[in-house]
Amino acid sequence: MTDHVRDLASVREATERLLTAAGELDNATVTQQSRLPGWTRGHVLAHLARNADALVNVLEGRPMYVSAGARDADIERDASRGLDAHLADVRESAARFQDTGAAPADWSRTVELRNGVTDSASRVPFRRWVEVELHHVDLGIGYELEDLPEEFVEREIDFLAQRFAGRPDVPPTRLTDGTRAWSTGGTAAEPAITVTGGRADLLGWLAGRRDGSALTADGGALPALPPL
Protein backbone atom coordinates (compact mmCIF):
# COMPACT_ATOMS: atom_id res chain seq x y z
CA MET A 1 0.00 0.00 0.00
CA THR A 2 1.15 3.54 -0.69
CA ASP A 3 2.86 5.26 2.25
CA HIS A 4 0.27 7.96 2.87
CA VAL A 5 2.18 9.40 5.85
CA ARG A 6 5.27 10.00 3.72
CA ASP A 7 3.13 11.45 0.94
CA LEU A 8 1.40 13.82 3.36
CA ALA A 9 4.82 15.12 4.37
CA SER A 10 5.70 15.59 0.69
CA VAL A 11 2.45 17.50 0.17
CA ARG A 12 3.31 19.77 3.09
CA GLU A 13 6.77 20.50 1.68
CA ALA A 14 5.43 21.12 -1.83
CA THR A 15 2.76 23.46 -0.48
CA GLU A 16 5.33 25.50 1.40
CA ARG A 17 7.45 25.79 -1.76
CA LEU A 18 4.44 27.01 -3.68
CA LEU A 19 3.35 29.49 -1.02
CA THR A 20 6.87 30.92 -0.73
CA ALA A 21 7.09 31.39 -4.50
CA ALA A 22 3.56 32.76 -4.85
CA GLY A 23 4.29 35.17 -2.02
CA GLU A 24 6.59 37.05 -4.41
CA LEU A 25 3.60 37.96 -6.60
CA ASP A 26 1.41 41.01 -6.04
CA ASN A 27 -2.20 41.95 -6.68
CA ALA A 28 -1.44 42.76 -10.31
CA THR A 29 0.61 39.72 -11.25
CA VAL A 30 -1.84 37.30 -9.61
CA THR A 31 -4.46 38.44 -12.14
CA GLN A 32 -2.19 37.71 -15.11
CA GLN A 33 -2.55 34.69 -17.38
CA SER A 34 -1.20 31.39 -16.06
CA ARG A 35 0.08 28.64 -18.32
CA LEU A 36 -3.37 27.06 -18.33
CA PRO A 37 -5.62 28.36 -21.14
CA GLY A 38 -8.33 30.65 -19.81
CA TRP A 39 -7.03 30.67 -16.25
CA THR A 40 -5.21 33.47 -14.47
CA ARG A 41 -2.82 32.72 -11.64
CA GLY A 42 -5.75 33.56 -9.37
CA HIS A 43 -7.75 30.75 -10.94
CA VAL A 44 -4.92 28.31 -10.28
CA LEU A 45 -4.61 29.35 -6.63
CA ALA A 46 -8.38 29.25 -6.14
CA HIS A 47 -8.49 25.76 -7.64
CA LEU A 48 -5.71 24.57 -5.33
CA ALA A 49 -7.61 25.77 -2.28
CA ARG A 50 -10.92 24.26 -3.35
CA ASN A 51 -9.21 21.01 -4.36
CA ALA A 52 -7.80 20.63 -0.85
CA ASP A 53 -11.29 21.00 0.60
CA ALA A 54 -12.67 18.61 -2.03
CA LEU A 55 -10.16 15.95 -1.01
CA VAL A 56 -11.14 16.46 2.63
CA ASN A 57 -14.67 15.64 1.46
CA VAL A 58 -13.38 12.48 -0.22
CA LEU A 59 -11.53 11.30 2.88
CA GLU A 60 -14.56 12.01 5.06
CA GLY A 61 -16.95 10.10 2.80
CA ARG A 62 -18.73 13.00 1.14
CA PRO A 63 -18.95 13.77 -2.60
CA MET A 64 -15.78 15.43 -3.82
CA TYR A 65 -17.77 18.33 -5.31
CA VAL A 66 -21.49 19.07 -5.17
CA SER A 67 -21.41 19.17 -8.97
CA ALA A 68 -19.08 20.03 -11.82
CA GLY A 69 -20.89 23.33 -12.18
CA ALA A 70 -20.43 24.17 -8.50
CA ARG A 71 -16.73 23.33 -8.73
CA ASP A 72 -16.25 25.70 -11.66
CA ALA A 73 -18.38 28.41 -10.05
CA ASP A 74 -16.34 28.31 -6.84
CA ILE A 75 -13.11 28.75 -8.77
CA GLU A 76 -14.54 31.69 -10.73
CA ARG A 77 -15.88 33.24 -7.55
CA ASP A 78 -12.50 33.16 -5.83
CA ALA A 79 -10.16 33.81 -8.76
CA SER A 80 -10.27 37.62 -8.65
CA ARG A 81 -9.31 38.03 -5.00
CA GLY A 82 -6.18 39.82 -3.88
CA LEU A 83 -2.94 37.96 -3.32
CA ASP A 84 -3.16 37.91 0.48
CA ALA A 85 -6.60 36.31 0.35
CA HIS A 86 -5.35 33.66 -2.06
CA LEU A 87 -2.32 32.82 0.05
CA ALA A 88 -4.39 32.59 3.24
CA ASP A 89 -6.95 30.36 1.55
CA VAL A 90 -4.34 27.99 0.11
CA ARG A 91 -2.55 27.78 3.45
CA GLU A 92 -5.72 27.26 5.53
CA SER A 93 -7.26 24.70 3.18
CA ALA A 94 -3.92 22.85 3.07
CA ALA A 95 -3.94 22.73 6.87
CA ARG A 96 -7.45 21.27 6.84
CA PHE A 97 -6.27 18.57 4.45
CA GLN A 98 -3.27 17.76 6.64
CA ASP A 99 -5.46 17.61 9.76
CA THR A 100 -7.83 15.21 8.04
CA GLY A 101 -4.91 13.10 6.86
CA ALA A 102 -3.56 12.89 10.41
CA ALA A 103 -6.82 11.52 11.82
CA PRO A 104 -7.04 7.76 12.50
CA ALA A 105 -8.61 6.04 9.50
CA ASP A 106 -8.69 2.90 7.41
CA TRP A 107 -6.34 3.91 4.64
CA SER A 108 -7.01 0.71 2.69
CA ARG A 109 -10.64 1.66 2.09
CA THR A 110 -11.91 2.63 -1.35
CA VAL A 111 -12.97 6.24 -1.86
CA GLU A 112 -14.76 7.96 -4.72
CA LEU A 113 -13.37 10.99 -6.52
CA ARG A 114 -14.80 12.93 -9.50
CA ASN A 115 -16.77 11.35 -12.32
CA GLY A 116 -17.15 8.03 -10.53
CA VAL A 117 -13.40 7.41 -10.30
CA THR A 118 -12.46 5.27 -7.30
CA ASP A 119 -9.12 4.71 -5.62
CA SER A 120 -7.58 3.61 -2.36
CA ALA A 121 -7.70 6.26 0.35
CA SER A 122 -3.95 5.77 0.70
CA ARG A 123 -3.44 7.27 -2.77
CA VAL A 124 -5.31 10.51 -2.02
CA PRO A 125 -2.26 12.28 -0.53
CA PHE A 126 -0.29 11.48 -3.69
CA ARG A 127 -3.13 12.85 -5.80
CA ARG A 128 -2.94 16.07 -3.78
CA TRP A 129 0.84 16.14 -4.26
CA VAL A 130 0.24 16.00 -8.01
CA GLU A 131 -2.12 18.97 -7.82
CA VAL A 132 0.33 21.10 -5.85
CA GLU A 133 3.42 20.31 -7.92
CA LEU A 134 1.91 20.58 -11.40
CA HIS A 135 -0.09 23.69 -10.61
CA HIS A 136 3.01 25.31 -9.15
CA VAL A 137 4.52 24.84 -12.61
CA ASP A 138 1.29 26.16 -14.17
CA LEU A 139 1.65 29.45 -12.31
CA GLY A 140 4.55 30.32 -14.60
CA ILE A 141 6.67 31.91 -11.90
CA GLY A 142 9.98 30.10 -12.38
CA TYR A 143 9.21 26.59 -11.13
CA GLU A 144 9.61 24.15 -14.02
CA LEU A 145 9.08 20.46 -14.61
CA GLU A 146 12.84 20.04 -14.30
CA ASP A 147 12.60 21.37 -10.71
CA LEU A 148 10.14 18.69 -9.57
CA PRO A 149 11.42 16.14 -7.02
CA GLU A 150 12.83 13.04 -8.72
CA GLU A 151 10.60 10.67 -6.76
CA PHE A 152 7.54 12.65 -7.74
CA VAL A 153 8.42 12.66 -11.44
CA GLU A 154 8.94 8.90 -11.55
CA ARG A 155 5.74 8.17 -9.68
CA GLU A 156 3.68 10.56 -11.77
CA ILE A 157 4.98 9.02 -14.99
CA ASP A 158 3.97 5.64 -13.53
CA PHE A 159 0.52 6.99 -12.66
CA LEU A 160 -0.13 8.59 -16.04
CA ALA A 161 1.20 5.60 -17.98
CA GLN A 162 -1.29 3.46 -16.06
CA ARG A 163 -4.05 5.97 -16.72
CA PHE A 164 -3.65 5.70 -20.50
CA ALA A 165 -3.02 1.94 -20.45
CA GLY A 166 -5.62 -0.04 -22.35
CA ARG A 167 -7.04 3.02 -24.08
CA PRO A 168 -8.08 2.06 -27.62
CA ASP A 169 -7.54 5.66 -28.76
CA VAL A 170 -3.85 5.55 -27.73
CA PRO A 171 -1.64 3.16 -29.72
CA PRO A 172 0.52 0.68 -27.80
CA THR A 173 3.44 2.79 -26.66
CA ARG A 174 6.71 2.21 -24.84
CA LEU A 175 8.11 5.19 -22.94
CA THR A 176 11.76 5.37 -21.95
CA ASP A 177 14.25 7.85 -20.59
CA GLY A 178 17.10 5.53 -21.51
CA THR A 179 17.29 3.94 -18.07
CA ARG A 180 13.72 2.87 -17.36
CA ALA A 181 10.74 1.97 -19.54
CA TRP A 182 6.99 2.24 -19.12
CA SER A 183 4.18 0.79 -21.24
CA THR A 184 0.95 2.60 -22.00
CA GLY A 185 -1.82 2.79 -24.57
CA GLY A 186 -3.68 -0.10 -26.15
CA THR A 187 -2.70 -3.71 -25.75
CA ALA A 188 -0.55 -5.58 -28.28
CA ALA A 189 2.12 -8.25 -28.28
CA GLU A 190 4.81 -5.62 -28.88
CA PRO A 191 4.64 -1.82 -28.48
CA ALA A 192 4.09 -0.20 -31.87
CA ILE A 193 5.78 3.08 -30.92
CA THR A 194 8.74 3.86 -28.67
CA VAL A 195 8.85 7.38 -27.23
CA THR A 196 12.20 8.48 -25.82
CA GLY A 197 13.19 11.57 -23.88
CA GLY A 198 14.11 13.05 -20.54
CA ARG A 199 11.77 12.42 -17.64
CA ALA A 200 10.64 16.04 -17.40
CA ASP A 201 9.67 16.01 -21.07
CA LEU A 202 7.95 12.63 -20.77
CA LEU A 203 5.97 13.88 -17.79
CA GLY A 204 5.16 17.16 -19.49
CA TRP A 205 3.77 15.35 -22.53
CA LEU A 206 1.76 12.83 -20.50
CA ALA A 207 0.36 15.57 -18.26
CA GLY A 208 -0.55 17.88 -21.13
CA ARG A 209 2.02 20.49 -20.12
CA ARG A 210 4.34 20.06 -23.15
CA ASP A 211 3.69 19.24 -26.79
CA GLY A 212 6.22 16.44 -26.98
CA SER A 213 8.47 18.24 -29.46
CA ALA A 214 11.51 17.39 -27.32
CA LEU A 215 10.70 13.67 -27.53
CA THR A 216 11.60 11.23 -30.30
CA ALA A 217 9.15 8.61 -31.57
CA ASP A 218 10.24 5.42 -33.32
CA GLY A 219 7.79 3.13 -35.09
CA GLY A 220 5.24 5.84 -35.81
CA ALA A 221 4.20 9.39 -35.02
CA LEU A 222 4.07 10.64 -31.45
CA PRO A 223 0.64 9.54 -30.20
CA ALA A 224 -2.03 12.16 -29.58
CA LEU A 225 -3.10 11.79 -25.95
CA PRO A 226 -6.69 12.43 -24.80
CA PRO A 227 -7.27 15.18 -22.20
CA LEU A 228 -6.79 14.20 -18.59
mmCIF file of N, CA and C in Angstrom, residues 133-208:
data_model
loop_
_atom_site.group_PDB
_atom_site.id
_atom_site.type_symbol
_atom_site.label_atom_id
_atom_site.label_comp_id
_atom_site.label_asym_id
_atom_site.label_seq_id
_atom_site.Cartn_x
_atom_site.Cartn_y
_atom_site.Cartn_z
ATOM 1 N N GLU A 133 2.200 20.194 -7.108
ATOM 2 C CA GLU A 133 3.418 20.309 -7.918
ATOM 3 C C GLU A 133 3.121 20.801 -9.333
ATOM 4 N N LEU A 134 2.166 20.196 -10.011
ATOM 5 C CA LEU A 134 1.910 20.582 -11.401
ATOM 6 C C LEU A 134 1.319 21.984 -11.495
ATOM 7 N N HIS A 135 0.473 22.341 -10.546
ATOM 8 C CA HIS A 135 -0.092 23.691 -10.609
ATOM 9 C C HIS A 135 0.916 24.753 -10.186
ATOM 10 N N HIS A 136 1.909 24.382 -9.399
ATOM 11 C CA HIS A 136 3.012 25.311 -9.145
ATOM 12 C C HIS A 136 3.698 25.638 -10.472
ATOM 13 N N VAL A 137 3.953 24.610 -11.277
ATOM 14 C CA VAL A 137 4.520 24.837 -12.607
ATOM 15 C C VAL A 137 3.573 25.695 -13.449
ATOM 16 N N ASP A 138 2.277 25.431 -13.361
ATOM 17 C CA ASP A 138 1.291 26.158 -14.169
ATOM 18 C C ASP A 138 1.245 27.648 -13.849
ATOM 19 N N LEU A 139 1.657 28.030 -12.659
ATOM 20 C CA LEU A 139 1.648 29.451 -12.307
ATOM 21 C C LEU A 139 2.595 30.259 -13.186
ATOM 22 N N GLY A 140 3.617 29.610 -13.729
ATOM 23 C CA GLY A 140 4.552 30.320 -14.599
ATOM 24 C C GLY A 140 5.378 31.348 -13.864
ATOM 25 N N ILE A 141 5.908 30.954 -12.713
ATOM 26 C CA ILE A 141 6.674 31.907 -11.899
ATOM 27 C C ILE A 141 8.079 31.378 -11.605
ATOM 28 N N GLY A 142 8.604 30.536 -12.506
ATOM 29 C CA GLY A 142 9.985 30.101 -12.381
ATOM 30 C C GLY A 142 10.183 28.682 -11.900
ATOM 31 N N TYR A 143 9.113 27.985 -11.562
ATOM 32 C CA TYR A 143 9.207 26.588 -11.132
ATOM 33 C C TYR A 143 8.846 25.731 -12.334
ATOM 34 N N GLU A 144 9.793 24.907 -12.783
ATOM 35 C CA GLU A 144 9.614 24.154 -14.020
ATOM 36 C C GLU A 144 9.532 22.652 -13.743
ATOM 37 N N LEU A 145 9.139 21.912 -14.753
ATOM 38 C CA LEU A 145 9.076 20.459 -14.610
ATOM 39 C C LEU A 145 10.432 19.878 -14.199
ATOM 40 N N GLU A 146 11.503 20.494 -14.669
ATOM 41 C CA GLU A 146 12.845 20.041 -14.295
ATOM 42 C C GLU A 146 13.141 20.244 -12.813
ATOM 43 N N ASP A 147 12.376 21.103 -12.130
ATOM 44 C CA ASP A 147 12.595 21.373 -10.712
ATOM 45 C C ASP A 147 11.831 20.410 -9.801
ATOM 46 N N LEU A 148 10.949 19.593 -10.377
ATOM 47 C CA LEU A 148 10.140 18.688 -9.567
ATOM 48 C C LEU A 148 11.011 17.628 -8.898
ATOM 49 N N PRO A 149 10.643 17.190 -7.696
ATOM 50 C CA PRO A 149 11.417 16.135 -7.022
ATOM 51 C C PRO A 149 11.482 14.871 -7.879
ATOM 52 N N GLU A 150 12.620 14.230 -7.875
ATOM 53 C CA GLU A 150 12.832 13.045 -8.720
ATOM 54 C C GLU A 150 11.817 11.947 -8.419
ATOM 55 N N GLU A 151 11.569 11.707 -7.126
ATOM 56 C CA GLU A 151 10.599 10.670 -6.759
ATOM 57 C C GLU A 151 9.224 10.993 -7.329
ATOM 58 N N PHE A 152 8.839 12.249 -7.226
ATOM 59 C CA PHE A 152 7.536 12.651 -7.738
ATOM 60 C C PHE A 152 7.438 12.406 -9.238
ATOM 61 N N VAL A 153 8.457 12.806 -9.977
ATOM 62 C CA VAL A 153 8.418 12.660 -11.437
ATOM 63 C C VAL A 153 8.255 11.193 -11.822
ATOM 64 N N GLU A 154 9.032 10.322 -11.207
ATOM 65 C CA GLU A 154 8.942 8.903 -11.555
ATOM 66 C C GLU A 154 7.569 8.340 -11.220
ATOM 67 N N ARG A 155 7.047 8.698 -10.067
ATOM 68 C CA ARG A 155 5.738 8.171 -9.677
ATOM 69 C C ARG A 155 4.616 8.732 -10.532
ATOM 70 N N GLU A 156 4.735 9.978 -10.936
ATOM 71 C CA GLU A 156 3.676 10.556 -11.767
ATOM 72 C C GLU A 156 3.720 9.987 -13.179
ATOM 73 N N ILE A 157 4.909 9.711 -13.700
ATOM 74 C CA ILE A 157 4.977 9.022 -14.990
ATOM 75 C C ILE A 157 4.323 7.647 -14.860
ATOM 76 N N ASP A 158 4.619 6.926 -13.782
ATOM 77 C CA ASP A 158 3.968 5.635 -13.526
ATOM 78 C C ASP A 158 2.446 5.784 -13.550
ATOM 79 N N PHE A 159 1.960 6.778 -12.812
ATOM 80 C CA PHE A 159 0.517 6.994 -12.659
ATOM 81 C C PHE A 159 -0.136 7.304 -14.003
ATOM 82 N N LEU A 160 0.468 8.193 -14.779
ATOM 83 C CA LEU A 160 -0.132 8.590 -16.044
ATOM 84 C C LEU A 160 -0.022 7.482 -17.087
ATOM 85 N N ALA A 161 1.090 6.744 -17.070
ATOM 86 C CA ALA A 161 1.203 5.603 -17.984
ATOM 87 C C ALA A 161 0.093 4.591 -17.703
ATOM 88 N N GLN A 162 -0.198 4.359 -16.423
ATOM 89 C CA GLN A 162 -1.291 3.458 -16.060
ATOM 90 C C GLN A 162 -2.639 4.028 -16.489
ATOM 91 N N ARG A 163 -2.767 5.346 -16.392
ATOM 92 C CA ARG A 163 -4.052 5.972 -16.724
ATOM 93 C C ARG A 163 -4.400 5.805 -18.202
ATOM 94 N N PHE A 164 -3.395 5.854 -19.060
ATOM 95 C CA PHE A 164 -3.646 5.704 -20.495
ATOM 96 C C PHE A 164 -3.552 4.253 -20.963
ATOM 97 N N ALA A 165 -3.165 3.342 -20.063
ATOM 98 C CA ALA A 165 -3.022 1.942 -20.449
ATOM 99 C C ALA A 165 -4.384 1.358 -20.833
ATOM 100 N N GLY A 166 -4.387 0.588 -21.905
ATOM 101 C CA GLY A 166 -5.618 -0.044 -22.347
ATOM 102 C C GLY A 166 -6.561 0.847 -23.120
ATOM 103 N N ARG A 167 -6.182 2.105 -23.332
ATOM 104 C CA ARG A 167 -7.044 3.021 -24.081
ATOM 105 C C ARG A 167 -6.981 2.679 -25.570
ATOM 106 N N PRO A 168 -8.111 2.391 -26.190
ATOM 107 C CA PRO A 168 -8.076 2.061 -27.618
ATOM 108 C C PRO A 168 -7.716 3.247 -28.504
ATOM 109 N N ASP A 169 -7.869 4.478 -27.971
ATOM 110 C CA ASP A 169 -7.544 5.665 -28.761
ATOM 111 C C ASP A 169 -6.081 6.083 -28.611
ATOM 112 N N VAL A 170 -5.284 5.307 -27.850
ATOM 113 C CA VAL A 170 -3.846 5.546 -27.727
ATOM 114 C C VAL A 170 -3.137 4.279 -28.201
ATOM 115 N N PRO A 171 -2.305 4.362 -29.228
ATOM 116 C CA PRO A 171 -1.641 3.157 -29.721
ATOM 117 C C PRO A 171 -0.713 2.570 -28.671
ATOM 118 N N PRO A 172 -0.449 1.273 -28.735
ATOM 119 C CA PRO A 172 0.520 0.677 -27.801
ATOM 120 C C PRO A 172 1.837 1.449 -27.859
ATOM 121 N N THR A 173 2.287 1.887 -26.712
ATOM 122 C CA THR A 173 3.443 2.787 -26.660
ATOM 123 C C THR A 173 4.383 2.387 -25.536
ATOM 124 N N ARG A 174 5.661 2.414 -25.842
ATOM 125 C CA ARG A 174 6.714 2.209 -24.837
ATOM 126 C C ARG A 174 7.380 3.551 -24.587
ATOM 127 N N LEU A 175 7.457 3.944 -23.335
ATOM 128 C CA LEU A 175 8.112 5.188 -22.939
ATOM 129 C C LEU A 175 9.446 4.852 -22.288
ATOM 130 N N THR A 176 10.476 5.609 -22.605
ATOM 131 C CA THR A 176 11.763 5.369 -21.951
ATOM 132 C C THR A 176 12.579 6.650 -21.854
ATOM 133 N N ASP A 177 13.303 6.748 -20.754
ATOM 134 C CA ASP A 177 14.254 7.854 -20.589
ATOM 135 C C ASP A 177 15.678 7.356 -20.804
ATOM 136 N N GLY A 178 15.803 6.123 -21.294
ATOM 137 C CA GLY A 178 17.103 5.529 -21.511
ATOM 138 C C GLY A 178 17.568 4.640 -20.379
ATOM 139 N N THR A 179 16.918 4.781 -19.206
ATOM 140 C CA THR A 179 17.289 3.942 -18.067
ATOM 141 C C THR A 179 16.121 3.100 -17.570
ATOM 142 N N ARG A 180 14.915 3.596 -17.781
ATOM 143 C CA ARG A 180 13.721 2.874 -17.355
ATOM 144 C C ARG A 180 12.680 2.968 -18.453
ATOM 145 N N ALA A 181 11.792 1.979 -18.513
ATOM 146 C CA ALA A 181 10.743 1.971 -19.538
ATOM 147 C C ALA A 181 9.374 1.790 -18.894
ATOM 148 N N TRP A 182 8.383 2.377 -19.524
ATOM 149 C CA TRP A 182 6.985 2.243 -19.120
ATOM 150 C C TRP A 182 6.172 1.842 -20.348
ATOM 151 N N SER A 183 5.082 1.130 -20.144
ATOM 152 C CA SER A 183 4.175 0.789 -21.242
ATOM 153 C C SER A 183 2.845 1.485 -21.022
ATOM 154 N N THR A 184 2.242 1.947 -22.099
ATOM 155 C CA THR A 184 0.948 2.596 -22.000
ATOM 156 C C THR A 184 0.194 2.408 -23.310
ATOM 157 N N GLY A 185 -1.011 2.912 -23.362
ATOM 158 C CA GLY A 185 -1.817 2.790 -24.566
ATOM 159 C C GLY A 185 -2.470 1.432 -24.693
ATOM 160 N N GLY A 186 -2.969 1.139 -25.890
ATOM 161 C CA GLY A 186 -3.677 -0.095 -26.150
ATOM 162 C C GLY A 186 -2.793 -1.314 -26.006
ATOM 163 N N THR A 187 -3.427 -2.459 -25.949
ATOM 164 C CA THR A 187 -2.696 -3.708 -25.749
ATOM 165 C C THR A 187 -2.278 -4.305 -27.084
ATOM 166 N N ALA A 188 -1.071 -4.881 -27.100
ATOM 167 C CA ALA A 188 -0.548 -5.575 -28.280
ATOM 168 C C ALA A 188 0.624 -6.416 -27.827
ATOM 169 N N ALA A 189 1.010 -7.381 -28.649
ATOM 170 C CA ALA A 189 2.122 -8.252 -28.275
ATOM 171 C C ALA A 189 3.404 -7.454 -28.092
ATOM 172 N N GLU A 190 3.622 -6.462 -28.960
ATOM 173 C CA GLU A 190 4.805 -5.617 -28.879
ATOM 174 C C GLU A 190 4.374 -4.157 -29.044
ATOM 175 N N PRO A 191 4.993 -3.229 -28.292
ATOM 176 C CA PRO A 191 4.635 -1.817 -28.481
ATOM 177 C C PRO A 191 4.887 -1.377 -29.922
ATOM 178 N N ALA A 192 3.941 -0.663 -30.488
ATOM 179 C CA ALA A 192 4.088 -0.198 -31.869
ATOM 180 C C ALA A 192 5.000 1.011 -31.955
ATOM 181 N N ILE A 193 5.035 1.820 -30.902
ATOM 182 C CA ILE A 193 5.779 3.078 -30.917
ATOM 183 C C ILE A 193 6.635 3.160 -29.656
ATOM 184 N N THR A 194 7.879 3.600 -29.821
ATOM 185 C CA THR A 194 8.738 3.859 -28.675
ATOM 186 C C THR A 194 9.004 5.356 -28.604
ATOM 187 N N VAL A 195 8.664 5.943 -27.458
ATOM 188 C CA VAL A 195 8.855 7.378 -27.231
ATOM 189 C C VAL A 195 9.998 7.550 -26.242
ATOM 190 N N THR A 196 11.002 8.320 -26.635
ATOM 191 C CA THR A 196 12.204 8.479 -25.824
ATOM 192 C C THR A 196 12.439 9.945 -25.502
ATOM 193 N N GLY A 197 12.861 10.203 -24.278
ATOM 194 C CA GLY A 197 13.193 11.573 -23.885
ATOM 195 C C GLY A 197 13.503 11.647 -22.408
ATOM 196 N N GLY A 198 13.860 12.834 -21.960
ATOM 197 C CA GLY A 198 14.108 13.053 -20.541
ATOM 198 C C GLY A 198 12.826 12.931 -19.742
ATOM 199 N N ARG A 199 12.970 12.648 -18.457
ATOM 200 C CA ARG A 199 11.771 12.424 -17.636
ATOM 201 C C ARG A 199 10.882 13.656 -17.556
ATOM 202 N N ALA A 200 11.461 14.835 -17.465
ATOM 203 C CA ALA A 200 10.635 16.044 -17.401
ATOM 204 C C ALA A 200 9.806 16.197 -18.664
ATOM 205 N N ASP A 201 10.403 15.903 -19.818
ATOM 206 C CA ASP A 201 9.667 16.010 -21.075
ATOM 207 C C ASP A 201 8.619 14.914 -21.219
ATOM 208 N N LEU A 202 8.946 13.701 -20.758
ATOM 209 C CA LEU A 202 7.947 12.635 -20.774
ATOM 210 C C LEU A 202 6.754 13.002 -19.893
ATOM 211 N N LEU A 203 7.045 13.483 -18.695
ATOM 212 C CA LEU A 203 5.967 13.877 -17.791
ATOM 213 C C LEU A 203 5.162 15.032 -18.372
ATOM 214 N N GLY A 204 5.859 16.025 -18.921
ATOM 215 C CA GLY A 204 5.157 17.163 -19.491
ATOM 216 C C GLY A 204 4.202 16.758 -20.596
ATOM 217 N N TRP A 205 4.630 15.830 -21.438
ATOM 218 C CA TRP A 205 3.771 15.351 -22.526
ATOM 219 C C TRP A 205 2.584 14.563 -21.982
ATOM 220 N N LEU A 206 2.837 13.639 -21.067
ATOM 221 C CA LEU A 206 1.762 12.827 -20.498
ATOM 222 C C LEU A 206 0.743 13.677 -19.749
ATOM 223 N N ALA A 207 1.234 14.730 -19.076
ATOM 224 C CA ALA A 207 0.361 15.571 -18.262
ATOM 225 C C ALA A 207 -0.246 16.729 -19.034
ATOM 226 N N GLY A 208 0.020 16.810 -20.329
ATOM 227 C CA GLY A 208 -0.546 17.880 -21.131
ATOM 228 C C GLY A 208 0.096 19.227 -20.902
#
